[in-house]
mmCIF file of C-alpha atoms in Angstrom:
data_model
loop_
_atom_site.group_PDB
_atom_site.id
_atom_site.type_symbol
_atom_site.label_atom_id
_atom_site.label_comp_id
_atom_site.label_asym_id
_atom_site.label_seq_id
_atom_site.Cartn_x
_atom_site.Cartn_y
_atom_site.Cartn_z
ATOM 1 C CA MET A 1 256.320 -51.513 -8.472
ATOM 2 C CA SER A 2 253.967 -53.544 -6.479
ATOM 3 C CA CYS A 3 249.983 -54.729 -7.611
ATOM 4 C CA TYR A 4 249.574 -52.592 -4.044
ATOM 5 C CA ASP A 5 251.479 -49.376 -4.763
ATOM 6 C CA CYS A 6 249.588 -49.354 -8.092
ATOM 7 C CA GLN A 7 246.479 -48.679 -6.338
ATOM 8 C CA ASN A 8 248.048 -46.766 -3.981
ATOM 9 C CA LEU A 9 248.795 -44.084 -6.512
ATOM 10 C CA ARG A 10 246.222 -44.346 -8.726
ATOM 11 C CA SER A 11 243.761 -43.707 -5.160
ATOM 12 C CA LEU A 12 246.513 -40.471 -4.831
ATOM 13 C CA SER A 13 245.739 -39.179 -8.488
ATOM 14 C CA SER A 14 241.371 -39.848 -7.903
ATOM 15 C CA TYR A 15 241.963 -38.328 -4.959
ATOM 16 C CA LEU A 16 244.080 -35.330 -6.263
ATOM 17 C CA ILE A 17 241.533 -35.099 -9.574
ATOM 18 C CA ILE A 18 238.684 -34.068 -7.187
ATOM 19 C CA LEU A 19 240.634 -32.046 -5.030
ATOM 20 C CA LEU A 20 241.261 -29.975 -7.932
ATOM 21 C CA CYS A 21 237.941 -30.157 -9.462
ATOM 22 C CA VAL A 22 235.803 -28.980 -6.278
ATOM 23 C CA SER A 23 238.614 -26.680 -5.622
ATOM 24 C CA GLY A 24 238.153 -24.798 -9.013
ATOM 25 C CA SER A 25 234.443 -25.205 -8.496
ATOM 26 C CA LYS A 26 234.220 -23.250 -5.131
ATOM 27 C CA MET A 27 237.525 -20.392 -6.669
ATOM 28 C CA LEU A 28 234.640 -20.035 -9.316
ATOM 29 C CA LEU A 29 231.737 -19.594 -7.219
ATOM 30 C CA SER A 30 233.695 -16.927 -5.056
ATOM 31 C CA GLN A 31 234.683 -15.254 -8.308
ATOM 32 C CA HIS A 32 233.368 -12.012 -9.005
ATOM 33 C CA ALA A 33 231.034 -11.579 -12.024
ATOM 34 C CA GLU A 34 231.682 -8.942 -14.343
ATOM 35 C CA TYR A 35 228.716 -7.536 -16.633
ATOM 36 C CA LYS A 36 229.067 -5.356 -19.993
ATOM 37 C CA VAL A 37 225.014 -3.937 -20.137
ATOM 38 C CA MET A 38 223.335 -1.664 -22.363
ATOM 39 C CA THR A 39 219.987 0.235 -22.545
ATOM 40 C CA PHE A 40 219.645 1.468 -25.962
ATOM 41 C CA ASN A 41 215.674 3.267 -27.486
ATOM 42 C CA ILE A 42 216.218 2.345 -31.082
ATOM 43 C CA ARG A 43 212.663 4.360 -32.274
ATOM 44 C CA TYR A 44 210.497 2.815 -33.801
ATOM 45 C CA ASP A 45 209.619 2.084 -37.112
ATOM 46 C CA ASN A 46 208.074 5.980 -38.027
ATOM 47 C CA PRO A 47 207.286 5.889 -42.376
ATOM 48 C CA ASP A 48 207.028 9.506 -41.488
ATOM 49 C CA ASP A 49 211.262 10.271 -40.112
ATOM 50 C CA GLY A 50 212.955 11.026 -43.816
ATOM 51 C CA GLU A 51 216.572 10.397 -43.877
ATOM 52 C CA ASN A 52 216.108 8.893 -40.446
ATOM 53 C CA ILE A 53 213.233 6.402 -41.210
ATOM 54 C CA TRP A 54 214.348 2.206 -39.817
ATOM 55 C CA SER A 55 215.578 1.708 -43.322
ATOM 56 C CA LYS A 56 218.719 3.536 -43.299
ATOM 57 C CA ARG A 57 219.669 3.788 -39.802
ATOM 58 C CA LYS A 58 219.025 -0.037 -38.931
ATOM 59 C CA ASN A 59 222.700 -1.425 -40.271
ATOM 60 C CA HIS A 60 224.242 1.034 -37.991
ATOM 61 C CA VAL A 61 222.333 -0.110 -34.585
ATOM 62 C CA MET A 62 223.100 -3.290 -35.770
ATOM 63 C CA GLU A 63 226.835 -2.472 -35.971
ATOM 64 C CA ILE A 64 226.627 -0.714 -32.287
ATOM 65 C CA LEU A 65 225.215 -4.249 -30.948
ATOM 66 C CA GLN A 66 227.642 -5.995 -32.486
ATOM 67 C CA TRP A 67 230.848 -3.886 -32.172
ATOM 68 C CA TYR A 68 230.026 -3.964 -28.230
ATOM 69 C CA SER A 69 228.390 -7.179 -27.519
ATOM 70 C CA PRO A 70 226.532 -6.376 -24.447
ATOM 71 C CA ASP A 71 226.125 -9.810 -22.322
ATOM 72 C CA ILE A 72 222.874 -8.106 -21.938
ATOM 73 C CA CYS A 73 220.740 -5.303 -23.636
ATOM 74 C CA GLY A 74 217.768 -3.422 -23.133
ATOM 75 C CA MET A 75 215.906 -1.537 -25.726
ATOM 76 C CA GLN A 76 213.382 0.132 -26.532
ATOM 77 C CA GLU A 77 210.466 1.469 -28.537
ATOM 78 C CA VAL A 78 210.790 -1.741 -30.698
ATOM 79 C CA LEU A 79 208.238 -3.132 -33.084
ATOM 80 C CA TYR A 80 207.732 -6.579 -33.841
ATOM 81 C CA GLN A 81 208.873 -6.529 -37.509
ATOM 82 C CA GLN A 82 212.166 -4.674 -35.882
ATOM 83 C CA LEU A 83 212.606 -7.288 -33.217
ATOM 84 C CA GLU A 84 212.429 -9.845 -35.571
ATOM 85 C CA GLU A 85 215.047 -7.952 -38.124
ATOM 86 C CA ILE A 86 217.722 -7.734 -34.821
ATOM 87 C CA LYS A 87 216.701 -11.500 -33.644
ATOM 88 C CA LEU A 88 218.448 -12.369 -37.131
ATOM 89 C CA THR A 89 221.230 -10.512 -37.134
ATOM 90 C CA LEU A 90 222.045 -11.078 -33.385
ATOM 91 C CA PRO A 91 222.212 -14.862 -33.546
ATOM 92 C CA ASP A 92 224.272 -15.633 -30.052
ATOM 93 C CA TYR A 93 221.731 -13.906 -28.233
ATOM 94 C CA GLN A 94 218.003 -14.745 -26.488
ATOM 95 C CA ALA A 95 215.058 -12.272 -26.541
ATOM 96 C CA VAL A 96 212.586 -11.794 -24.449
ATOM 97 C CA GLY A 97 209.283 -9.438 -24.597
ATOM 98 C CA VAL A 98 206.165 -9.090 -25.532
ATOM 99 C CA GLY A 99 203.508 -5.829 -26.937
ATOM 100 C CA ARG A 100 202.797 -3.732 -24.857
ATOM 101 C CA ASN A 101 199.007 -3.240 -26.210
ATOM 102 C CA ASP A 102 198.010 -6.795 -25.949
ATOM 103 C CA GLY A 103 200.755 -8.415 -24.298
ATOM 104 C CA LYS A 104 201.444 -10.659 -27.914
ATOM 105 C CA ARG A 105 203.055 -8.781 -31.085
ATOM 106 C CA GLU A 106 200.875 -5.404 -30.835
ATOM 107 C CA GLY A 107 202.493 -1.930 -30.100
ATOM 108 C CA GLU A 108 205.896 -1.471 -28.487
ATOM 109 C CA PHE A 109 208.290 -4.037 -27.353
ATOM 110 C CA CYS A 110 211.099 -3.156 -24.457
ATOM 111 C CA PRO A 111 212.450 -6.341 -25.062
ATOM 112 C CA ILE A 112 215.615 -8.056 -23.390
ATOM 113 C CA PHE A 113 218.599 -9.386 -25.376
ATOM 114 C CA PHE A 114 220.963 -11.949 -23.893
ATOM 115 C CA ASN A 115 223.971 -13.597 -24.859
ATOM 116 C CA VAL A 116 223.166 -17.961 -24.540
ATOM 117 C CA SER A 117 226.667 -18.900 -24.194
ATOM 118 C CA ARG A 118 226.685 -16.580 -21.032
ATOM 119 C CA PHE A 119 222.805 -17.030 -19.388
ATOM 120 C CA SER A 120 220.529 -19.331 -19.237
ATOM 121 C CA LEU A 121 217.196 -17.996 -19.119
ATOM 122 C CA LEU A 122 214.765 -19.054 -15.555
ATOM 123 C CA GLU A 123 211.926 -17.119 -15.611
ATOM 124 C CA HIS A 124 210.113 -13.878 -17.633
ATOM 125 C CA ASN A 125 207.477 -11.859 -17.473
ATOM 126 C CA THR A 126 206.158 -8.322 -17.846
ATOM 127 C CA PHE A 127 204.511 -6.155 -15.803
ATOM 128 C CA TRP A 128 202.117 -2.933 -16.392
ATOM 129 C CA LEU A 129 202.916 0.255 -15.179
ATOM 130 C CA SER A 130 199.055 0.804 -14.422
ATOM 131 C CA GLU A 131 196.603 0.068 -11.601
ATOM 132 C CA THR A 132 196.276 -3.600 -13.542
ATOM 133 C CA PRO A 133 200.346 -4.549 -13.864
ATOM 134 C CA SER A 134 199.050 -7.942 -15.216
ATOM 135 C CA ILE A 135 196.279 -6.588 -17.475
ATOM 136 C CA PRO A 136 196.944 -4.509 -20.863
ATOM 137 C CA GLY A 137 196.178 -1.110 -20.513
ATOM 138 C CA LYS A 138 197.253 2.810 -18.718
ATOM 139 C CA SER A 139 195.950 4.291 -16.070
ATOM 140 C CA TRP A 140 196.588 8.012 -14.434
ATOM 141 C CA ASP A 141 196.948 10.687 -17.510
ATOM 142 C CA ALA A 142 199.335 8.255 -19.244
ATOM 143 C CA ALA A 143 199.007 8.855 -23.010
ATOM 144 C CA LEU A 144 200.009 5.422 -23.811
ATOM 145 C CA PRO A 145 200.986 1.894 -22.164
ATOM 146 C CA ARG A 146 203.953 1.498 -20.586
ATOM 147 C CA ILE A 147 205.411 -1.829 -19.590
ATOM 148 C CA VAL A 148 208.267 -3.460 -18.188
ATOM 149 C CA THR A 149 209.693 -6.420 -19.313
ATOM 150 C CA TRP A 150 211.801 -8.578 -16.586
ATOM 151 C CA VAL A 151 213.841 -11.668 -16.772
ATOM 152 C CA LYS A 152 215.896 -13.709 -14.118
ATOM 153 C CA LEU A 153 219.102 -15.140 -15.491
ATOM 154 C CA ILE A 154 221.375 -17.291 -14.301
ATOM 155 C CA ASP A 155 224.952 -16.667 -15.073
ATOM 156 C CA ASN A 156 226.174 -20.158 -16.605
ATOM 157 C CA LYS A 157 230.174 -18.637 -15.982
ATOM 158 C CA TYR A 158 229.496 -17.810 -12.589
ATOM 159 C CA LYS A 159 226.615 -19.926 -11.491
ATOM 160 C CA LYS A 160 225.394 -16.738 -10.212
ATOM 161 C CA GLU A 161 221.666 -15.624 -10.642
ATOM 162 C CA ILE A 162 220.961 -11.861 -11.590
ATOM 163 C CA TYR A 163 217.402 -9.877 -12.905
ATOM 164 C CA VAL A 164 217.036 -7.298 -15.707
ATOM 165 C CA PHE A 165 214.352 -5.195 -15.861
ATOM 166 C CA ASN A 166 214.177 -2.797 -18.557
ATOM 167 C CA THR A 167 211.097 -0.398 -19.122
ATOM 168 C CA HIS A 168 210.085 3.168 -21.000
ATOM 169 C CA PHE A 169 207.927 5.655 -18.665
ATOM 170 C CA ASP A 170 205.221 7.484 -20.616
ATOM 171 C CA HIS A 171 206.689 10.694 -22.258
ATOM 172 C CA VAL A 172 202.811 12.948 -21.075
ATOM 173 C CA GLY A 173 201.404 11.607 -18.023
ATOM 174 C CA THR A 174 202.931 13.681 -14.702
ATOM 175 C CA LYS A 175 201.364 11.249 -12.526
ATOM 176 C CA ALA A 176 201.792 8.612 -14.688
ATOM 177 C CA ARG A 177 205.501 8.761 -14.348
ATOM 178 C CA SER A 178 205.513 9.166 -10.352
ATOM 179 C CA GLU A 179 202.981 6.412 -10.046
ATOM 180 C CA SER A 180 205.347 4.174 -12.426
ATOM 181 C CA ALA A 181 208.665 4.565 -9.991
ATOM 182 C CA ARG A 182 207.039 3.089 -7.287
ATOM 183 C CA ILE A 183 205.752 0.274 -9.164
ATOM 184 C CA ILE A 184 208.744 -0.525 -10.187
ATOM 185 C CA TYR A 185 210.604 -0.067 -6.701
ATOM 186 C CA GLN A 186 207.688 -2.199 -5.155
ATOM 187 C CA LYS A 187 207.855 -4.750 -7.987
ATOM 188 C CA VAL A 188 211.900 -5.257 -7.876
ATOM 189 C CA SER A 189 211.455 -6.062 -4.253
ATOM 190 C CA GLU A 190 209.062 -8.292 -4.677
ATOM 191 C CA ILE A 191 210.552 -10.294 -7.571
ATOM 192 C CA ALA A 192 214.318 -9.987 -6.962
ATOM 193 C CA GLY A 193 214.021 -9.518 -3.353
ATOM 194 C CA SER A 194 217.826 -9.399 -2.279
ATOM 195 C CA ASN A 195 219.641 -10.855 -5.451
ATOM 196 C CA ALA A 196 221.621 -8.826 -7.718
ATOM 197 C CA PHE A 197 219.152 -7.016 -10.509
ATOM 198 C CA ILE A 198 219.335 -4.419 -13.502
ATOM 199 C CA ILE A 199 216.985 -1.646 -14.116
ATOM 200 C CA MET A 200 217.227 0.162 -17.445
ATOM 201 C CA GLY A 201 215.727 1.833 -19.639
ATOM 202 C CA ASP A 202 214.168 5.419 -21.356
ATOM 203 C CA PHE A 203 212.558 6.939 -18.542
ATOM 204 C CA ASN A 204 211.327 10.220 -20.135
ATOM 205 C CA LEU A 205 212.891 12.827 -17.469
ATOM 206 C CA THR A 206 216.352 14.456 -16.715
ATOM 207 C CA PRO A 207 218.138 13.410 -13.079
ATOM 208 C CA GLU A 208 216.148 16.556 -11.433
ATOM 209 C CA ALA A 209 212.349 15.186 -11.834
ATOM 210 C CA GLU A 210 210.990 14.169 -8.829
ATOM 211 C CA PRO A 211 210.456 9.981 -9.811
ATOM 212 C CA ILE A 212 214.343 9.542 -10.910
ATOM 213 C CA VAL A 213 215.354 11.734 -7.771
ATOM 214 C CA PHE A 214 213.319 8.893 -5.944
ATOM 215 C CA LEU A 215 214.621 5.853 -7.649
ATOM 216 C CA ALA A 216 218.335 7.112 -7.026
ATOM 217 C CA SER A 217 217.645 7.755 -3.484
ATOM 218 C CA GLN A 218 216.553 3.798 -3.483
ATOM 219 C CA TYR A 219 219.142 2.746 -6.428
ATOM 220 C CA GLN A 220 223.099 3.591 -7.740
ATOM 221 C CA ASP A 221 222.340 6.191 -11.144
ATOM 222 C CA ALA A 222 224.987 4.270 -12.746
ATOM 223 C CA TYR A 223 226.369 7.678 -14.368
ATOM 224 C CA HIS A 224 227.089 8.722 -10.643
ATOM 225 C CA ALA A 225 228.266 5.384 -9.123
ATOM 226 C CA THR A 226 231.029 4.894 -12.075
ATOM 227 C CA LYS A 227 234.582 4.938 -10.781
ATOM 228 C CA SER A 228 235.696 6.217 -13.744
ATOM 229 C CA GLN A 229 235.045 9.488 -15.570
ATOM 230 C CA PRO A 230 231.748 8.637 -17.807
ATOM 231 C CA PHE A 231 232.591 8.941 -21.104
ATOM 232 C CA GLY A 232 230.921 10.684 -23.672
ATOM 233 C CA PRO A 233 227.966 13.429 -24.102
ATOM 234 C CA PHE A 234 225.912 14.009 -20.833
ATOM 235 C CA SER A 235 222.582 14.086 -22.503
ATOM 236 C CA THR A 236 221.491 10.487 -23.633
ATOM 237 C CA PHE A 237 218.929 12.412 -26.236
ATOM 238 C CA ASN A 238 219.587 13.332 -29.725
ATOM 239 C CA GLY A 239 216.014 13.834 -31.726
ATOM 240 C CA PHE A 240 217.791 13.221 -34.768
ATOM 241 C CA LEU A 241 219.858 16.862 -34.747
ATOM 242 C CA PRO A 242 223.202 17.157 -35.575
ATOM 243 C CA ALA A 243 224.148 17.633 -31.869
ATOM 244 C CA GLU A 244 223.055 16.120 -28.568
ATOM 245 C CA VAL A 245 219.915 18.453 -27.055
ATOM 246 C CA PRO A 246 221.439 19.776 -23.767
ATOM 247 C CA ASP A 247 220.315 18.201 -20.647
ATOM 248 C CA LYS A 248 218.309 15.955 -21.818
ATOM 249 C CA ARG A 249 220.142 12.481 -20.106
ATOM 250 C CA ILE A 250 217.053 10.558 -19.946
ATOM 251 C CA ASP A 251 218.183 6.986 -20.771
ATOM 252 C CA TYR A 252 219.529 5.292 -17.246
ATOM 253 C CA ILE A 253 221.195 2.198 -15.875
ATOM 254 C CA PHE A 254 220.068 1.808 -11.446
ATOM 255 C CA LEU A 255 222.055 -0.683 -9.807
ATOM 256 C CA PRO A 256 221.586 -1.989 -6.456
ATOM 257 C CA PRO A 257 224.468 -0.561 -3.741
ATOM 258 C CA ASN A 258 226.666 -3.903 -3.591
ATOM 259 C CA ILE A 259 227.361 -3.360 -7.274
ATOM 260 C CA GLU A 260 230.366 -1.846 -8.916
ATOM 261 C CA VAL A 261 230.188 0.381 -11.513
ATOM 262 C CA GLN A 262 234.020 -0.128 -13.601
ATOM 263 C CA LYS A 263 232.782 2.034 -16.584
ATOM 264 C CA TYR A 264 229.914 4.393 -17.517
ATOM 265 C CA GLY A 265 229.306 5.416 -21.346
ATOM 266 C CA THR A 266 226.906 7.110 -23.734
ATOM 267 C CA LEU A 267 227.806 6.248 -27.225
ATOM 268 C CA SER A 268 227.391 8.813 -29.523
ATOM 269 C CA HIS A 269 228.523 7.323 -32.872
ATOM 270 C CA THR A 270 227.937 8.976 -36.228
ATOM 271 C CA TRP A 271 227.546 7.771 -39.758
ATOM 272 C CA GLY A 272 228.093 10.699 -42.112
ATOM 273 C CA GLY A 273 226.770 12.992 -39.351
ATOM 274 C CA LYS A 274 223.678 10.562 -38.279
ATOM 275 C CA PHE A 275 222.809 8.954 -34.954
ATOM 276 C CA ALA A 276 221.771 5.218 -35.191
ATOM 277 C CA SER A 277 218.642 6.788 -33.007
ATOM 278 C CA ASP A 278 217.068 9.591 -31.271
ATOM 279 C CA HIS A 279 218.657 8.272 -28.277
ATOM 280 C CA HIS A 280 222.511 7.352 -27.686
ATOM 281 C CA PRO A 281 222.479 4.072 -26.056
ATOM 282 C CA VAL A 282 223.978 4.144 -22.839
ATOM 283 C CA TYR A 283 226.877 1.072 -21.592
ATOM 284 C CA CYS A 284 228.052 -0.170 -18.821
ATOM 285 C CA GLU A 285 230.179 -2.074 -17.721
ATOM 286 C CA PHE A 286 229.908 -3.540 -13.552
ATOM 287 C CA ILE A 287 230.895 -6.144 -11.076
ATOM 288 C CA ASN A 288 228.758 -8.226 -8.815
ATOM 289 C CA ARG A 289 230.507 -9.453 -6.022
ATOM 290 C CA LYS A 290 227.796 -10.894 -4.093
#
């Protein structure tokens, strides 16, 4: 074989390698991203919870998280000490969030955990569900300060951006919950725009309540959007009772219209007849085709 032929062969090989790399990149970018997400009110570390105190059930919370290994998990009622314990148990995850009382460590967090092998963090922040969203505090008839923690992530596998919003609505204020739904709608529109997003959390409201009806008119409620039969009980609140409290679906995952929900489940595992929290985690698998 002549030197000229060798040069041509090398040039052809290089061209084919470049072509394969470019084609592979285009195929990856065109693939539909699949996600596993969870929202979980883990119940704050309350020393008055008797047999259900955190020290007796925290391992069960960890087992659920490790077994289902969601790509993204939004939690509620997490105190700083609980957050640190969970972070130690989930070394493959990064957590983002602040305490609702001072924007630092005080009060309950609504942290977002995401798998660092799957995502990189681009941006994050927290806003308050009040008339002054950038300042810690409460408004209207709210009993306590309430927050939304959000992140902007880049999917390292599919090179797609996705926003996640995690919240916990007030348990008392009727007006506060109504206004909170409007604030979330406004903020999600401002922050995420036309990008893919997830809204999740404990909304302390059942599906027929006006704020939930409003949110469900703007977004997909994963419970109703799933292509398969919803798994597990309807209610997401159990109050540490031996069975679910009837008609208490108060934890939700909302998604934009272009998202395809493949699976939805309310996970009601027990250990010796006891639940891991007074809420069941809600689990969802979906496809982002954008």
